CSV table of C-alpha atoms in Angstrom, one decimal:
chain,number,residue,atom,x,y,z
Z,251,MET,CA,8.1,92.1,46.8
Z,252,ARG,CA,7.8,95.4,48.8
Z,253,ILE,CA,8.8,94.5,52.4
Z,254,SER,CA,6.0,97.5,53.9
Z,255,SER,CA,3.0,94.6,52.2
Z,256,CYS,CA,4.6,91.7,52.1
Z,257,PHE,CA,7.8,90.5,53.6
Z,258,PHE,CA,5.5,88.9,56.8
Z,259,PHE,CA,3.3,86.9,54.3
Z,260,CYS,CA,6.7,85.7,53.3
Z,261,LEU,CA,8.0,84.8,56.8
Z,262,PHE,CA,5.2,83.1,57.9
Z,263,THR,CA,4.8,80.5,54.7
Z,264,LEU,CA,8.7,80.3,53.8
Z,265,GLN,CA,8.3,76.2,55.1
Z,266,SER,CA,6.0,75.9,51.9
Z,267,ILE,CA,7.5,77.9,50.0
Z,268,ILE,CA,11.0,76.9,49.2
Z,269,PRO,CA,11.6,74.2,48.0
Z,270,GLN,CA,9.0,75.9,44.7
Z,271,TRP,CA,11.7,78.9,44.4
Z,272,ASN,CA,14.2,79.5,41.6
Z,273,GLU,CA,16.9,81.5,43.6
Z,274,HIS,CA,20.3,82.5,42.9
Z,275,PHE,CA,21.7,81.2,45.8
Z,276,CYS,CA,26.2,80.9,46.3
Z,277,ASN,CA,27.5,79.2,48.6
Z,278,MET,CA,29.9,80.3,51.2
Z,279,PRO,CA,32.2,81.2,50.5
Z,280,ASP,CA,37.0,80.7,51.5
Z,281,TRP,CA,38.7,83.2,51.3
Z,282,GLU,CA,40.5,81.6,48.2
Z,283,ASN,CA,37.0,82.2,46.2
Z,284,ILE,CA,37.1,85.2,46.6
Z,285,GLN,CA,38.4,88.0,44.3
Z,286,LEU,CA,39.7,91.4,45.1
Z,287,LEU,CA,38.6,93.1,41.6
Z,288,SER,CA,39.3,96.9,40.4
Z,289,GLU,CA,36.5,97.1,38.0
Z,290,PRO,CA,32.9,97.9,38.6
Z,291,ILE,CA,31.0,93.6,39.2
Z,292,PRO,CA,28.4,93.8,36.5
Z,293,ASP,CA,25.0,94.7,37.5
Z,294,SER,CA,24.1,91.6,36.0
Z,295,LEU,CA,25.4,89.8,38.3
Z,296,PRO,CA,23.5,89.2,42.1
Z,297,LYS,CA,25.2,92.1,44.5
Z,298,VAL,CA,25.5,93.9,47.6
Z,299,LEU,CA,26.9,97.0,49.0
Z,300,VAL,CA,28.9,96.3,52.4
Z,301,VAL,CA,29.6,98.3,54.8
Z,302,THR,CA,32.0,97.0,57.5
Z,303,ASN,CA,34.5,98.4,60.1
Z,304,ARG,CA,36.6,95.2,59.5
Z,305,PRO,CA,40.5,96.6,58.5
Z,306,PHE,CA,41.0,95.9,54.9
Z,307,LEU,CA,44.2,94.7,53.9
Z,308,PRO,CA,44.5,94.4,50.1
Z,309,ASP,CA,47.5,93.3,49.9
Z,310,ASP,CA,47.8,90.2,52.7
Z,311,GLU,CA,49.9,87.7,52.0
Z,312,ASP,CA,46.9,85.1,52.4
Z,313,LYS,CA,44.3,86.7,51.2
Z,314,ARG,CA,42.3,87.6,54.1
Z,315,TYR,CA,41.5,90.5,53.5
Z,316,LEU,CA,38.9,91.4,56.1
Z,317,PRO,CA,40.0,89.7,59.7
Z,318,ASN,CA,38.0,89.5,62.8
Z,319,LYS,CA,39.1,92.7,63.6
Z,320,ILE,CA,38.1,96.5,64.2
Z,321,ALA,CA,39.3,99.2,62.0
Z,322,ASP,CA,42.1,101.7,63.4
Z,323,TYR,CA,39.9,104.2,63.9
Z,324,ARG,CA,36.6,103.5,63.4
Z,325,LYS,CA,38.0,103.5,60.3
Z,326,VAL,CA,35.0,102.0,58.1
Z,327,THR,CA,35.6,100.5,54.4
Z,328,TYR,CA,32.5,100.4,51.6
Z,329,ILE,CA,32.5,97.3,49.6
Z,330,GLU,CA,30.3,95.9,46.7
Z,331,ALA,CA,30.5,92.3,46.6
Z,332,GLY,CA,28.6,90.1,44.5
Z,333,CYS,CA,28.6,86.8,42.9
Z,334,LYS,CA,28.4,83.7,39.6
Z,335,ASP,CA,28.1,80.1,41.2
Z,336,ASP,CA,30.7,79.4,43.8
Z,337,ASN,CA,33.2,82.5,42.9
Z,338,TRP,CA,33.6,85.2,45.0
Z,339,TYR,CA,33.9,89.1,43.5
Z,340,ILE,CA,34.7,91.9,46.0
Z,341,ARG,CA,35.8,95.8,45.5
Z,342,PRO,CA,36.6,98.5,47.4
Z,343,LEU,CA,34.7,101.8,47.0
Z,344,VAL,CA,34.8,106.0,47.5
Z,345,GLY,CA,31.9,106.2,49.7
Z,346,PHE,CA,28.8,106.6,51.0
Z,347,LYS,CA,27.2,108.1,48.0
Z,348,GLU,CA,29.3,105.7,45.3
Z,349,GLY,CA,28.7,102.5,47.3
Z,350,ILE,CA,24.8,103.0,47.1
Z,351,ALA,CA,24.0,103.6,44.2
Z,352,THR,CA,26.1,100.2,42.4
Z,353,ILE,CA,22.5,99.1,44.5
Z,354,ASP,CA,19.7,101.2,44.1
Z,355,LYS,CA,18.0,100.7,41.0
Z,356,GLY,CA,14.9,101.8,42.7
Z,357,LYS,CA,13.7,99.1,44.7
Z,358,ASP,CA,13.2,98.8,48.9
Z,359,ILE,CA,16.4,99.0,50.1
Z,360,LEU,CA,16.7,96.7,53.4
Z,361,LEU,CA,19.6,97.1,56.2
Z,362,PHE,CA,20.6,94.1,57.8
Z,363,ILE,CA,22.6,93.6,60.2
Z,364,HIS,CA,23.8,90.1,61.2
Z,365,GLY,CA,24.8,88.4,64.2
Z,366,HIS,CA,27.6,86.7,66.4
Z,367,GLY,CA,29.8,84.0,65.0
Z,368,LYS,CA,29.6,85.1,61.3
Z,369,THR,CA,33.3,85.8,59.7
Z,370,PHE,CA,33.5,88.3,56.4
Z,371,PRO,CA,32.6,85.5,54.0
Z,372,SER,CA,30.0,84.0,55.5
Z,373,SER,CA,28.2,87.1,56.2
Z,374,ILE,CA,28.4,87.8,52.9
Z,375,ALA,CA,26.9,85.1,51.7
Z,376,ARG,CA,23.6,85.4,54.0
Z,377,ALA,CA,23.2,88.4,53.0
Z,378,LEU,CA,23.1,87.7,49.9
Z,379,ARG,CA,20.4,84.7,50.0
Z,380,VAL,CA,18.1,87.1,51.7
Z,381,LYS,CA,18.5,90.2,48.9
Z,382,ASN,CA,17.5,87.5,46.8
Z,383,ARG,CA,14.4,85.9,48.9
Z,384,TYR,CA,12.8,89.5,49.6
Z,385,ASP,CA,13.8,91.0,46.4
Z,386,VAL,CA,15.4,93.8,47.5
Z,387,SER,CA,18.1,96.3,47.6
Z,388,LEU,CA,20.8,95.3,50.4
Z,389,ILE,CA,23.0,97.4,52.2
Z,390,LEU,CA,25.3,95.3,55.2
Z,391,PHE,CA,25.8,96.1,58.0
Z,392,ASP,CA,29.6,94.6,58.8
Z,393,TRP,CA,31.3,93.7,61.6
Z,394,PRO,CA,34.0,91.9,63.3
Z,395,ALA,CA,31.6,89.0,65.4
Z,396,SER,CA,33.7,85.5,64.3
Z,397,ASN,CA,34.9,86.0,68.2
Z,398,SER,CA,35.7,83.6,70.6
Z,399,ASN,CA,32.3,83.7,73.1
Z,400,PHE,CA,29.5,85.4,72.4
Z,401,ASN,CA,29.9,88.8,75.8
Z,402,LYS,CA,33.3,89.2,73.6
Z,403,SER,CA,29.8,89.7,70.4
Z,404,LEU,CA,28.9,92.4,72.9
Z,405,SER,CA,31.8,94.2,73.6
Z,406,ARG,CA,33.0,95.2,69.5
Z,407,VAL,CA,28.8,96.2,69.3
Z,408,ARG,CA,29.2,98.8,71.8
Z,409,ARG,CA,32.8,99.3,70.6
Z,410,CYS,CA,31.3,99.6,67.2
Z,411,SER,CA,28.3,101.4,68.0
Z,412,GLU,CA,29.4,105.3,66.2
Z,413,ASN,CA,29.6,103.8,63.3
Z,414,TYR,CA,25.9,102.6,63.6
Z,415,PHE,CA,24.8,105.1,64.1
Z,416,ASN,CA,26.7,107.2,60.9
Z,417,LEU,CA,25.3,104.9,58.6
Z,418,LEU,CA,22.3,105.6,60.2
Z,419,LEU,CA,22.7,109.6,59.6
Z,420,GLN,CA,23.8,108.3,55.5
Z,421,LEU,CA,20.4,106.9,55.1
Z,422,LYS,CA,18.3,109.2,56.4
Z,423,GLU,CA,20.3,111.5,54.7
Z,424,TYR,CA,20.0,109.5,51.6
Z,425,ARG,CA,15.5,109.1,51.2
Z,426,LYS,CA,15.5,112.5,51.8
Z,427,SER,CA,17.5,113.4,48.9
Z,428,HIS,CA,17.6,110.2,46.3
Z,429,MET,CA,15.2,107.6,47.3
Z,430,SER,CA,11.9,108.0,45.4
Z,431,GLU,CA,8.2,107.6,47.4
Z,432,LYS,CA,7.2,104.8,46.2
Z,433,GLN,CA,11.3,103.1,47.8
Z,434,HIS,CA,10.0,101.6,50.7
Z,435,LEU,CA,13.2,101.2,53.3
Z,436,SER,CA,14.0,99.1,55.6
Z,437,ILE,CA,15.7,97.5,58.7
Z,438,MET,CA,16.1,93.6,59.8
Z,439,ALA,CA,18.7,92.7,62.3
Z,440,HIS,CA,18.8,88.9,63.3
Z,441,SER,CA,20.1,88.1,66.6
Z,442,LEU,CA,22.6,89.2,68.7
Z,443,GLY,CA,23.1,92.5,65.3
Z,444,ASN,CA,19.6,93.9,67.5
Z,445,TYR,CA,21.8,94.7,70.6
Z,446,PHE,CA,22.6,97.7,67.8
Z,447,LEU,CA,19.0,98.8,67.9
Z,448,THR,CA,18.9,99.1,71.6
Z,449,TYR,CA,23.3,99.9,72.5
Z,450,PHE,CA,21.5,103.3,69.9
Z,451,VAL,CA,19.1,104.1,72.7
Z,452,VAL,CA,21.4,102.7,75.2
Z,453,SER,CA,24.0,105.2,73.8
Z,454,GLY,CA,22.1,108.0,73.4
Z,455,ASN,CA,22.2,108.2,70.4
Z,456,TRP,CA,18.0,107.7,69.8
Z,457,GLN,CA,18.2,111.7,70.5
Z,458,PHE,CA,19.7,113.3,67.4
Z,459,LEU,CA,17.5,111.0,66.0
Z,460,ASP,CA,14.3,111.3,67.4
Z,461,GLU,CA,11.9,111.3,63.9
Z,462,PRO,CA,10.8,108.6,61.6
Z,463,PHE,CA,12.9,107.6,57.9
Z,464,VAL,CA,12.7,104.3,58.1
Z,465,ASP,CA,9.4,101.8,57.0
Z,466,ASN,CA,10.1,98.8,59.4
Z,467,ILE,CA,12.1,97.4,61.6
Z,468,ILE,CA,12.6,93.6,61.6
Z,469,PHE,CA,13.7,92.4,65.1
Z,470,ASN,CA,14.7,88.8,64.4
Z,471,ALA,CA,15.3,86.5,66.9
Z,472,PRO,CA,16.9,89.6,69.2
Z,473,ALA,CA,19.3,88.3,71.6
Z,474,ILE,CA,18.9,91.2,74.1
Z,475,ARG,CA,17.7,90.3,76.6
Z,476,THR,CA,13.3,90.8,77.2
Z,477,ARG,CA,13.6,92.3,81.0
Z,478,GLU,CA,13.2,96.0,80.2
Z,479,HIS,CA,13.3,95.6,75.7
Z,480,GLY,CA,10.0,97.4,77.1
Z,481,GLU,CA,11.0,100.8,77.7
Z,482,VAL,CA,14.0,100.7,74.8
Z,483,ILE,CA,12.7,99.4,72.0
Z,484,SER,CA,10.0,102.8,72.6
Z,485,LEU,CA,12.7,105.2,71.9
Z,486,VAL,CA,13.4,104.1,68.7
Z,487,ARG,CA,12.1,106.3,67.1
Z,488,ILE,CA,13.2,106.0,63.9
Z,489,SER,CA,10.6,103.5,62.5
Z,490,LYS,CA,6.9,103.8,61.7
Z,491,ASN,CA,6.2,100.4,61.7
Z,492,LYS,CA,7.6,98.4,64.6
Z,493,TYR,CA,7.8,94.4,64.6
Z,494,VAL,CA,8.9,91.7,67.4
Z,495,ILE,CA,10.0,88.3,66.2
Z,496,LEU,CA,10.3,85.0,68.4
Z,497,ASN,CA,10.2,81.5,68.8
Z,498,LYS,CA,10.3,79.7,72.5
Z,499,ASN,CA,12.2,76.8,71.5
Z,500,ASP,CA,14.4,78.7,70.2
Z,501,LYS,CA,17.8,76.6,71.2
Z,502,VAL,CA,20.5,79.3,70.1
Z,503,LEU,CA,18.7,81.8,73.1
Z,504,ARG,CA,18.6,80.1,75.3
Z,505,GLY,CA,22.5,79.0,75.4
Z,506,ALA,CA,22.3,82.6,74.8
Z,507,HIS,CA,19.6,83.6,78.0
Z,508,LEU,CA,22.8,80.8,79.8
Z,509,LEU,CA,25.3,82.5,79.2
Z,510,THR,CA,24.6,86.3,80.1
Z,511,SER,CA,22.4,84.7,83.0
Z,512,GLY,CA,19.3,87.2,81.2
Z,513,LYS,CA,15.7,85.6,79.0
Z,514,MET,CA,16.5,86.5,75.5
Z,515,LEU,CA,12.8,88.6,73.5
Z,516,GLY,CA,13.9,86.5,70.7
Z,517,ASN,CA,11.5,83.2,73.6
Z,518,VAL,CA,9.6,85.8,76.0
Z,519,VAL,CA,8.2,88.7,76.3
Z,520,VAL,CA,8.4,89.7,79.3
Z,521,LYS,CA,5.9,93.0,79.7
Z,522,PRO,CA,5.6,96.2,79.0
Z,523,HIS,CA,5.8,95.8,75.3
Z,524,ALA,CA,6.8,98.2,73.4
Z,525,GLN,CA,5.4,101.2,72.4
Z,526,ASN,CA,3.6,100.7,68.1
Z,527,THR,CA,5.4,97.1,68.0
Z,528,ARG,CA,3.3,93.7,66.8
Z,529,TYR,CA,5.0,90.9,68.4
Z,530,ILE,CA,5.0,87.9,66.8
Z,531,HIS,CA,5.7,83.6,66.8
Z,532,PHE,CA,7.3,81.4,64.5
Z,533,THR,CA,7.4,78.8,67.1
Z,534,ASP,CA,5.5,77.0,65.6
Z,535,ILE,CA,6.8,76.4,62.3
Z,536,ALA,CA,10.2,77.3,63.0
Z,537,ARG,CA,10.4,74.3,66.1
Z,538,THR,CA,13.9,74.7,67.5
Z,539,LYS,CA,15.6,76.8,64.6
Z,540,HIS,CA,17.1,80.2,65.2
Z,541,THR,CA,17.6,81.1,61.5
Z,542,TYR,CA,14.1,80.4,59.8
Z,543,PHE,CA,14.1,84.3,57.5
Z,544,GLY,CA,16.8,83.6,55.0
């Protein structure tokens, strides 16, 4: 499926289609179900590329290879992750070029950014579901999000923002030099993951990436303040198309509203709207859910 043409059709018809889909879903692993490999994961297994700034500890006695911390000096680790049944495999890679080569087989490419509360095992499980559901090559930007509260995660997004910006620079160069004209490059951020997109503006980095090289950006259930969002999102100019996905009854975002003293964009839109952005309401089918895309 092409993200540019039917990604939102898939979302709108999610509830009726899910029971009919025969998808490969591995259960979310515990650390004891994750095996560290030195050899490549076979292409016959579903897999994703993980770009993470958690510290990579291959010799950890408890085999918790990627704990909920920020790596020293913001070091980034590139990992291919895949699964078969309930067995998960991860392999560290030399860098972005080796990593992207493990997943780019000519399909559309999606950069997925998870939200608050995710451990490394839960983030790779969610990423693989998205990859399989929409039939894309998937890059997961993984950050230490399993924190004691929402505000601590907000702080960590700010501390991890340069790693995200550097990944955008790598993707821009890769799009120019390696992707075919038929391939699409999209970004989907979920919940607090959307803060990476808006902090990209607030930090001033938008000035250095001010031309579109991405086809679509999907702000899914954005846990960012709706006030003044229009001005900020208007300065996200790296994408040809931008979409904000809303559910006014999203209970998780209502809780975030209470914690941050500001209404969340994923619940309600406060004008002015962002330029070149479509707002799509899922309230009628999502009910009170926060996650309804994968």
